[in-house]
PDB file of C-alpha atoms in Angstrom:
ATOM      1  CA  MET O 228       6.329  10.836 -25.057  1.00  0.00           C
ATOM      2  CA  GLN O 229       4.787  12.482 -21.998  1.00  0.00           C
ATOM      3  CA  ASP O 230       6.899  12.370 -18.835  1.00  0.00           C
ATOM      4  CA  LYS O 231       4.774  10.724 -16.146  1.00  0.00           C
ATOM      5  CA  ARG O 232       7.037  11.597 -13.208  1.00  0.00           C
ATOM      6  CA  ILE O 233       5.312  13.143 -10.236  1.00  0.00           C
ATOM      7  CA  LEU O 234       8.302  13.121  -7.903  1.00  0.00           C
ATOM      8  CA  GLN O 235      12.053  12.731  -8.384  1.00  0.00           C
ATOM      9  CA  ILE O 236      14.482  12.881  -5.469  1.00  0.00           C
ATOM     10  CA  GLN O 237      18.195  12.944  -6.270  1.00  0.00           C
ATOM     11  CA  ASP O 238      21.178  12.637  -3.913  1.00  0.00           C
ATOM     12  CA  LEU O 239      19.136  13.774  -0.905  1.00  0.00           C
ATOM     13  CA  HIS O 240      20.962  14.373   2.374  1.00  0.00           C
ATOM     14  CA  PHE O 241      19.247  15.135   5.665  1.00  0.00           C
ATOM     15  CA  GLY O 242      20.187  14.968   9.330  1.00  0.00           C
ATOM     16  CA  TYR O 243      18.725  16.133  12.619  1.00  0.00           C
ATOM     17  CA  GLN O 244      20.215  18.860  14.804  1.00  0.00           C
ATOM     18  CA  ASN O 245      21.357  16.236  17.299  1.00  0.00           C
ATOM     19  CA  GLY O 246      23.768  14.992  14.661  1.00  0.00           C
ATOM     20  CA  LYS O 247      21.819  11.895  13.614  1.00  0.00           C
ATOM     21  CA  SER O 248      22.090  11.372   9.864  1.00  0.00           C
ATOM     22  CA  VAL O 249      18.925  10.074   8.197  1.00  0.00           C
ATOM     23  CA  PHE O 250      19.558  10.253   4.450  1.00  0.00           C
ATOM     24  CA  ARG O 251      22.938  10.184   2.719  1.00  0.00           C
ATOM     25  CA  GLY O 252      22.336  10.362  -1.011  1.00  0.00           C
ATOM     26  CA  LEU O 253      18.753   9.064  -1.249  1.00  0.00           C
ATOM     27  CA  ASN O 254      17.326   8.637  -4.756  1.00  0.00           C
ATOM     28  CA  PHE O 255      13.683   7.903  -5.551  1.00  0.00           C
ATOM     29  CA  THR O 256      11.202   8.441  -8.383  1.00  0.00           C
ATOM     30  CA  LEU O 257       7.407   8.197  -8.223  1.00  0.00           C
ATOM     31  CA  PHE O 258       5.425   8.004 -11.437  1.00  0.00           C
ATOM     32  CA  GLU O 259       1.778   8.789 -12.112  1.00  0.00           C
ATOM     33  CA  LYS O 260      -0.561   5.878 -11.275  1.00  0.00           C
ATOM     34  CA  GLU O 261       2.017   4.132  -9.086  1.00  0.00           C
ATOM     35  CA  ARG O 262       0.720   2.728  -5.812  1.00  0.00           C
ATOM     36  CA  VAL O 263       3.666   2.356  -3.496  1.00  0.00           C
ATOM     37  CA  GLY O 264       4.050   0.919  -0.013  1.00  0.00           C
ATOM     38  CA  LEU O 265       6.840   2.079   2.294  1.00  0.00           C
ATOM     39  CA  ILE O 266       8.002  -0.025   5.221  1.00  0.00           C
ATOM     40  CA  GLY O 267      10.972   0.046   7.579  1.00  0.00           C
ATOM     41  CA  PRO O 268      11.892   0.063  11.258  1.00  0.00           C
ATOM     42  CA  ASN O 269      10.764   2.859  13.580  1.00  0.00           C
ATOM     43  CA  GLY O 270      13.110   5.811  13.297  1.00  0.00           C
ATOM     44  CA  ALA O 271      14.269   4.903   9.788  1.00  0.00           C
ATOM     45  CA  GLY O 272      12.993   8.215   8.381  1.00  0.00           C
ATOM     46  CA  LYS O 273       9.753   7.234   6.647  1.00  0.00           C
ATOM     47  CA  THR O 274       7.719  10.117   8.063  1.00  0.00           C
ATOM     48  CA  THR O 275      10.680  12.457   7.595  1.00  0.00           C
ATOM     49  CA  LEU O 276      10.728  11.569   3.894  1.00  0.00           C
ATOM     50  CA  PHE O 277       7.083  12.611   3.562  1.00  0.00           C
ATOM     51  CA  HIS O 278       7.791  15.866   5.390  1.00  0.00           C
ATOM     52  CA  LEU O 279      10.708  16.631   3.066  1.00  0.00           C
ATOM     53  CA  ILE O 280       8.494  16.021   0.022  1.00  0.00           C
ATOM     54  CA  MET O 281       5.937  18.484   1.413  1.00  0.00           C
ATOM     55  CA  GLY O 282       8.539  21.098   2.360  1.00  0.00           C
ATOM     56  CA  LEU O 283       7.857  20.793   6.083  1.00  0.00           C
ATOM     57  CA  GLN O 284      11.549  20.006   6.603  1.00  0.00           C
ATOM     58  CA  LYS O 285      14.526  21.032   4.477  1.00  0.00           C
ATOM     59  CA  PRO O 286      17.312  18.795   3.177  1.00  0.00           C
ATOM     60  CA  SER O 287      20.930  19.776   3.704  1.00  0.00           C
ATOM     61  CA  SER O 288      21.641  18.993   0.038  1.00  0.00           C
ATOM     62  CA  GLY O 289      20.199  17.228  -2.980  1.00  0.00           C
ATOM     63  CA  SER O 290      17.169  18.025  -5.108  1.00  0.00           C
ATOM     64  CA  ILE O 291      13.434  17.434  -4.841  1.00  0.00           C
ATOM     65  CA  GLU O 292      11.601  17.770  -8.141  1.00  0.00           C
ATOM     66  CA  ILE O 293       7.791  17.644  -8.008  1.00  0.00           C
ATOM     67  CA  PHE O 294       5.536  18.073 -11.034  1.00  0.00           C
ATOM     68  CA  HIS O 295       8.631  18.804 -13.143  1.00  0.00           C
ATOM     69  CA  ARG O 296       9.909  21.675 -11.018  1.00  0.00           C
ATOM     70  CA  ILE O 297      12.738  21.745  -8.495  1.00  0.00           C
ATOM     71  CA  ARG O 298      11.234  22.723  -5.150  1.00  0.00           C
ATOM     72  CA  LYS O 299      13.314  24.760  -2.705  1.00  0.00           C
ATOM     73  CA  THR O 300      11.389  27.725  -1.308  1.00  0.00           C
ATOM     74  CA  GLU O 301       8.210  27.958   0.732  1.00  0.00           C
ATOM     75  CA  SER O 302       6.326  29.336  -2.294  1.00  0.00           C
ATOM     76  CA  ASP O 303       7.522  26.327  -4.329  1.00  0.00           C
ATOM     77  CA  PHE O 304       6.013  23.955  -1.790  1.00  0.00           C
ATOM     78  CA  ALA O 305       2.817  26.008  -1.360  1.00  0.00           C
ATOM     79  CA  GLU O 306       1.772  24.807  -4.809  1.00  0.00           C
ATOM     80  CA  VAL O 307       2.809  21.238  -3.988  1.00  0.00           C
ATOM     81  CA  ARG O 308       0.519  21.207  -0.955  1.00  0.00           C
ATOM     82  CA  THR O 309      -2.492  21.979  -3.164  1.00  0.00           C
ATOM     83  CA  ARG O 310      -1.760  18.947  -5.356  1.00  0.00           C
ATOM     84  CA  ILE O 311      -0.314  16.368  -2.967  1.00  0.00           C
ATOM     85  CA  GLY O 312      -2.389  15.348   0.035  1.00  0.00           C
ATOM     86  CA  LEU O 313      -0.501  14.411   3.195  1.00  0.00           C
ATOM     87  CA  LEU O 314      -2.188  12.346   5.889  1.00  0.00           C
ATOM     88  CA  PHE O 315      -0.213  12.975   9.075  1.00  0.00           C
ATOM     89  CA  GLN O 316       0.743  10.119  11.369  1.00  0.00           C
ATOM     90  CA  GLU O 317      -1.176  11.762  14.224  1.00  0.00           C
ATOM     91  CA  SER O 318      -4.760  12.777  13.457  1.00  0.00           C
ATOM     92  CA  ASP O 319      -4.666  15.609  16.010  1.00  0.00           C
ATOM     93  CA  ASP O 320      -1.986  17.281  13.868  1.00  0.00           C
ATOM     94  CA  GLN O 321      -4.491  17.428  10.996  1.00  0.00           C
ATOM     95  CA  LEU O 322      -7.706  18.425  12.757  1.00  0.00           C
ATOM     96  CA  PHE O 323      -8.029  21.914  14.185  1.00  0.00           C
ATOM     97  CA  CYS O 324     -11.581  23.127  13.454  1.00  0.00           C
ATOM     98  CA  PRO O 325     -14.504  22.806  15.898  1.00  0.00           C
ATOM     99  CA  THR O 326     -16.613  20.439  13.767  1.00  0.00           C
ATOM    100  CA  VAL O 327     -16.089  17.678  11.238  1.00  0.00           C
ATOM    101  CA  GLU O 328     -17.633  19.614   8.346  1.00  0.00           C
ATOM    102  CA  GLU O 329     -15.463  22.659   9.054  1.00  0.00           C
ATOM    103  CA  ASP O 330     -12.327  20.521   9.055  1.00  0.00           C
ATOM    104  CA  ILE O 331     -13.258  18.856   5.750  1.00  0.00           C
ATOM    105  CA  ALA O 332     -14.287  22.164   4.129  1.00  0.00           C
ATOM    106  CA  PHE O 333     -11.114  23.991   5.158  1.00  0.00           C
ATOM    107  CA  GLY O 334      -8.970  22.680   2.283  1.00  0.00           C
ATOM    108  CA  PRO O 335     -11.471  23.295  -0.523  1.00  0.00           C
ATOM    109  CA  LEU O 336     -12.176  26.815   0.771  1.00  0.00           C
ATOM    110  CA  ASN O 337      -8.426  27.449   0.833  1.00  0.00           C
ATOM    111  CA  LEU O 338      -8.291  26.384  -2.823  1.00  0.00           C
ATOM    112  CA  GLY O 339     -10.834  29.075  -3.673  1.00  0.00           C
ATOM    113  CA  LYS O 340     -14.044  27.038  -3.699  1.00  0.00           C
ATOM    114  CA  THR O 341     -17.248  28.845  -2.788  1.00  0.00           C
ATOM    115  CA  HIS O 342     -19.069  27.928   0.419  1.00  0.00           C
ATOM    116  CA  ASP O 343     -21.740  26.157  -1.642  1.00  0.00           C
ATOM    117  CA  GLU O 344     -19.085  24.175  -3.519  1.00  0.00           C
ATOM    118  CA  ALA O 345     -17.314  23.316  -0.265  1.00  0.00           C
ATOM    119  CA  ARG O 346     -20.593  22.089   1.276  1.00  0.00           C
ATOM    120  CA  MET O 347     -21.116  19.789  -1.718  1.00  0.00           C
ATOM    121  CA  ILE O 348     -17.553  18.469  -1.410  1.00  0.00           C
ATOM    122  CA  VAL O 349     -18.116  17.789   2.301  1.00  0.00           C
ATOM    123  CA  LYS O 350     -21.330  15.903   1.499  1.00  0.00           C
ATOM    124  CA  GLU O 351     -19.695  13.796  -1.247  1.00  0.00           C
ATOM    125  CA  THR O 352     -16.587  13.076   0.842  1.00  0.00           C
ATOM    126  CA  CYS O 353     -18.606  11.965   3.855  1.00  0.00           C
ATOM    127  CA  GLU O 354     -20.692   9.656   1.679  1.00  0.00           C
ATOM    128  CA  LYS O 355     -17.593   8.063   0.100  1.00  0.00           C
ATOM    129  CA  LEU O 356     -15.921   7.432   3.454  1.00  0.00           C
ATOM    130  CA  GLY O 357     -18.952   6.421   5.503  1.00  0.00           C
ATOM    131  CA  LEU O 358     -19.007   9.645   7.521  1.00  0.00           C
ATOM    132  CA  LYS O 359     -22.561  10.672   6.661  1.00  0.00           C
ATOM    133  CA  GLY O 360     -24.142  12.048   9.828  1.00  0.00           C
ATOM    134  CA  PHE O 361     -20.793  13.119  11.297  1.00  0.00           C
ATOM    135  CA  GLU O 362     -20.825  16.602   9.766  1.00  0.00           C
ATOM    136  CA  LYS O 363     -21.955  18.465  12.903  1.00  0.00           C
ATOM    137  CA  ARG O 364     -19.996  16.312  15.346  1.00  0.00           C
ATOM    138  CA  VAL O 365     -17.398  18.062  17.518  1.00  0.00           C
ATOM    139  CA  THR O 366     -14.025  16.837  16.316  1.00  0.00           C
ATOM    140  CA  TYR O 367     -12.212  16.531  19.621  1.00  0.00           C
ATOM    141  CA  ARG O 368     -14.980  14.292  21.008  1.00  0.00           C
ATOM    142  CA  LEU O 369     -14.526  11.650  18.314  1.00  0.00           C
ATOM    143  CA  SER O 370     -12.867   8.308  18.993  1.00  0.00           C
ATOM    144  CA  GLY O 371      -9.353   7.695  17.698  1.00  0.00           C
ATOM    145  CA  GLY O 372     -10.629   5.686  14.737  1.00  0.00           C
ATOM    146  CA  GLU O 373     -13.253   8.307  13.888  1.00  0.00           C
ATOM    147  CA  LYS O 374     -10.618  11.053  14.007  1.00  0.00           C
ATOM    148  CA  ARG O 375      -8.437   8.980  11.657  1.00  0.00           C
ATOM    149  CA  LEU O 376     -11.244   8.757   9.128  1.00  0.00           C
ATOM    150  CA  VAL O 377     -12.030  12.477   9.370  1.00  0.00           C
ATOM    151  CA  ALA O 378      -8.336  13.282   8.931  1.00  0.00           C
ATOM    152  CA  LEU O 379      -8.377  11.166   5.775  1.00  0.00           C
ATOM    153  CA  ALA O 380     -11.524  13.002   4.645  1.00  0.00           C
ATOM    154  CA  THR O 381      -9.711  16.359   4.915  1.00  0.00           C
ATOM    155  CA  VAL O 382      -7.135  15.012   2.447  1.00  0.00           C
ATOM    156  CA  VAL O 383      -9.708  13.407   0.130  1.00  0.00           C
ATOM    157  CA  ALA O 384     -11.677  16.672  -0.046  1.00  0.00           C
ATOM    158  CA  MET O 385      -8.703  18.361  -1.721  1.00  0.00           C
ATOM    159  CA  HIS O 386      -8.924  15.928  -4.664  1.00  0.00           C
ATOM    160  CA  PRO O 387      -5.128  15.668  -4.795  1.00  0.00           C
ATOM    161  CA  ASP O 388      -3.125  14.301  -7.718  1.00  0.00           C
ATOM    162  CA  CYS O 389      -1.122  12.181  -5.282  1.00  0.00           C
ATOM    163  CA  TYR O 390      -1.570  10.975  -1.696  1.00  0.00           C
ATOM    164  CA  LEU O 391       1.091  10.524   0.980  1.00  0.00           C
ATOM    165  CA  LEU O 392      -0.563   8.392   3.658  1.00  0.00           C
ATOM    166  CA  ASP O 393       1.231   7.880   6.965  1.00  0.00           C
ATOM    167  CA  GLU O 394      -0.240   4.861   8.793  1.00  0.00           C
ATOM    168  CA  PRO O 395      -3.707   5.517   7.315  1.00  0.00           C
ATOM    169  CA  THR O 396      -5.499   2.536   8.898  1.00  0.00           C
ATOM    170  CA  ALA O 397      -4.083   2.894  12.421  1.00  0.00           C
ATOM    171  CA  GLY O 398      -6.945   2.685  14.906  1.00  0.00           C
ATOM    172  CA  LEU O 399      -9.561   1.746  12.320  1.00  0.00           C
ATOM    173  CA  ASP O 400     -11.848  -1.243  12.820  1.00  0.00           C
ATOM    174  CA  GLU O 401     -12.124  -3.930  10.125  1.00  0.00           C
ATOM    175  CA  GLU O 402     -15.231  -2.469   8.480  1.00  0.00           C
ATOM    176  CA  THR O 403     -13.652   0.978   8.249  1.00  0.00           C
ATOM    177  CA  ARG O 404     -10.370  -0.445   6.914  1.00  0.00           C
ATOM    178  CA  ILE O 405     -12.315  -2.161   4.127  1.00  0.00           C
ATOM    179  CA  ARG O 406     -14.129   1.091   3.341  1.00  0.00           C
ATOM    180  CA  PHE O 407     -10.798   2.906   3.194  1.00  0.00           C
ATOM    181  CA  LEU O 408      -9.330   0.256   0.874  1.00  0.00           C
ATOM    182  CA  ASN O 409     -12.348   0.502  -1.411  1.00  0.00           C
ATOM    183  CA  TYR O 410     -11.878   4.253  -1.587  1.00  0.00           C
ATOM    184  CA  LEU O 411      -8.229   3.861  -2.629  1.00  0.00           C
ATOM    185  CA  LYS O 412      -9.110   1.330  -5.319  1.00  0.00           C
ATOM    186  CA  GLN O 413     -11.891   3.455  -6.787  1.00  0.00           C
ATOM    187  CA  TYR O 414     -10.623   7.008  -6.479  1.00  0.00           C
ATOM    188  CA  ALA O 415      -6.878   7.227  -5.773  1.00  0.00           C
ATOM    189  CA  ASN O 416      -4.567   6.732  -8.749  1.00  0.00           C
ATOM    190  CA  THR O 417      -1.196   7.626  -7.236  1.00  0.00           C
ATOM    191  CA  TYR O 418      -0.063   7.250  -3.653  1.00  0.00           C
ATOM    192  CA  MET O 419       2.579   6.223  -1.156  1.00  0.00           C
ATOM    193  CA  ILE O 420       1.543   4.460   2.055  1.00  0.00           C
ATOM    194  CA  ILE O 421       3.667   4.153   5.180  1.00  0.00           C
ATOM    195  CA  THR O 422       2.429   1.217   7.217  1.00  0.00           C
ATOM    196  CA  HIS O 423       3.427  -1.698   9.397  1.00  0.00           C
ATOM    197  CA  ASN O 424       0.312  -3.527   8.191  1.00  0.00           C
ATOM    198  CA  HIS O 425       1.567  -5.985   5.593  1.00  0.00           C
ATOM    199  CA  GLU O 426      -1.961  -7.166   4.830  1.00  0.00           C
ATOM    200  CA  LEU O 427      -2.870  -3.602   3.801  1.00  0.00           C
ATOM    201  CA  LEU O 428       0.105  -3.519   1.428  1.00  0.00           C
ATOM    202  CA  THR O 429      -0.967  -6.820  -0.130  1.00  0.00           C
ATOM    203  CA  HIS O 430      -4.265  -5.229  -1.165  1.00  0.00           C
ATOM    204  CA  ALA O 431      -3.238  -1.600  -1.723  1.00  0.00           C
ATOM    205  CA  ALA O 432       0.318  -1.482  -3.115  1.00  0.00           C
ATOM    206  CA  ASP O 433       1.672  -2.526  -6.506  1.00  0.00           C
ATOM    207  CA  LYS O 434       5.245  -2.264  -5.254  1.00  0.00           C
ATOM    208  CA  VAL O 435       6.827  -2.004  -1.813  1.00  0.00           C
ATOM    209  CA  TYR O 436      10.052  -0.308  -0.740  1.00  0.00           C
ATOM    210  CA  THR O 437      11.847  -0.777   2.537  1.00  0.00           C
ATOM    211  CA  LEU O 438      13.694   2.168   4.051  1.00  0.00           C
ATOM    212  CA  ILE O 439      16.695   1.068   6.064  1.00  0.00           C
ATOM    213  CA  ASN O 440      20.039   2.710   6.773  1.00  0.00           C
ATOM    214  CA  GLY O 441      19.006   5.757   4.767  1.00  0.00           C
ATOM    215  CA  SER O 442      18.355   3.858   1.542  1.00  0.00           C
ATOM    216  CA  LEU O 443      15.244   2.690  -0.284  1.00  0.00           C
ATOM    217  CA  LYS O 444      15.222  -0.860  -1.568  1.00  0.00           C
ATOM    218  CA  LEU O 445      12.506  -2.263  -3.818  1.00  0.00           C
ATOM    219  CA  LEU O 446      11.241  -5.572  -2.476  1.00  0.00           C
ATOM    220  CA  ASP O 447      10.678  -8.502  -4.834  1.00  0.00           C
TER     221      ASP O 447
END
């Protein structure tokens, strides 16, 4: 029987330099085609968990296994970042190119796509997310909601096996939220969403965990 695990975290410990302990023996498994919501109070460590999964921060002990390999070194996580798409909590952390199309094309080009292939990916991604006509727009001049959607487009363009979405609908109007939800339902098989929007979880998540006091608890 094929093992469908994408992610397995075992006995994870992590604390900040100021002495604050965040995780003390965290365990969690994510399987292919699971759609998971993650809630919890501010400061509970939700974003930190995503950063640990992507190798942006390092645990003090415990193991992180992704795609059936224990990940420890930077080269281990370099592969992970080509297969798991992280949407940062702040869009400005994700967008660094002059124009929308350059930001969206950056990931595919990094994966070895040709410029023609990257242009096609940009076109398809913009059509899926309602960004057609934004390609030549200057990124820093966009509104907060527009930046959020472009940041999501940079993740979508990578065609990841799994999405980690940190407050994906923050700043989006109702029409854009619906468009985003439709995208998830049609194209995203496996993901984790951090959000305070319980209505979003009702429509987008099959199961919801709460992170509190360094532990994950599955809600009924």
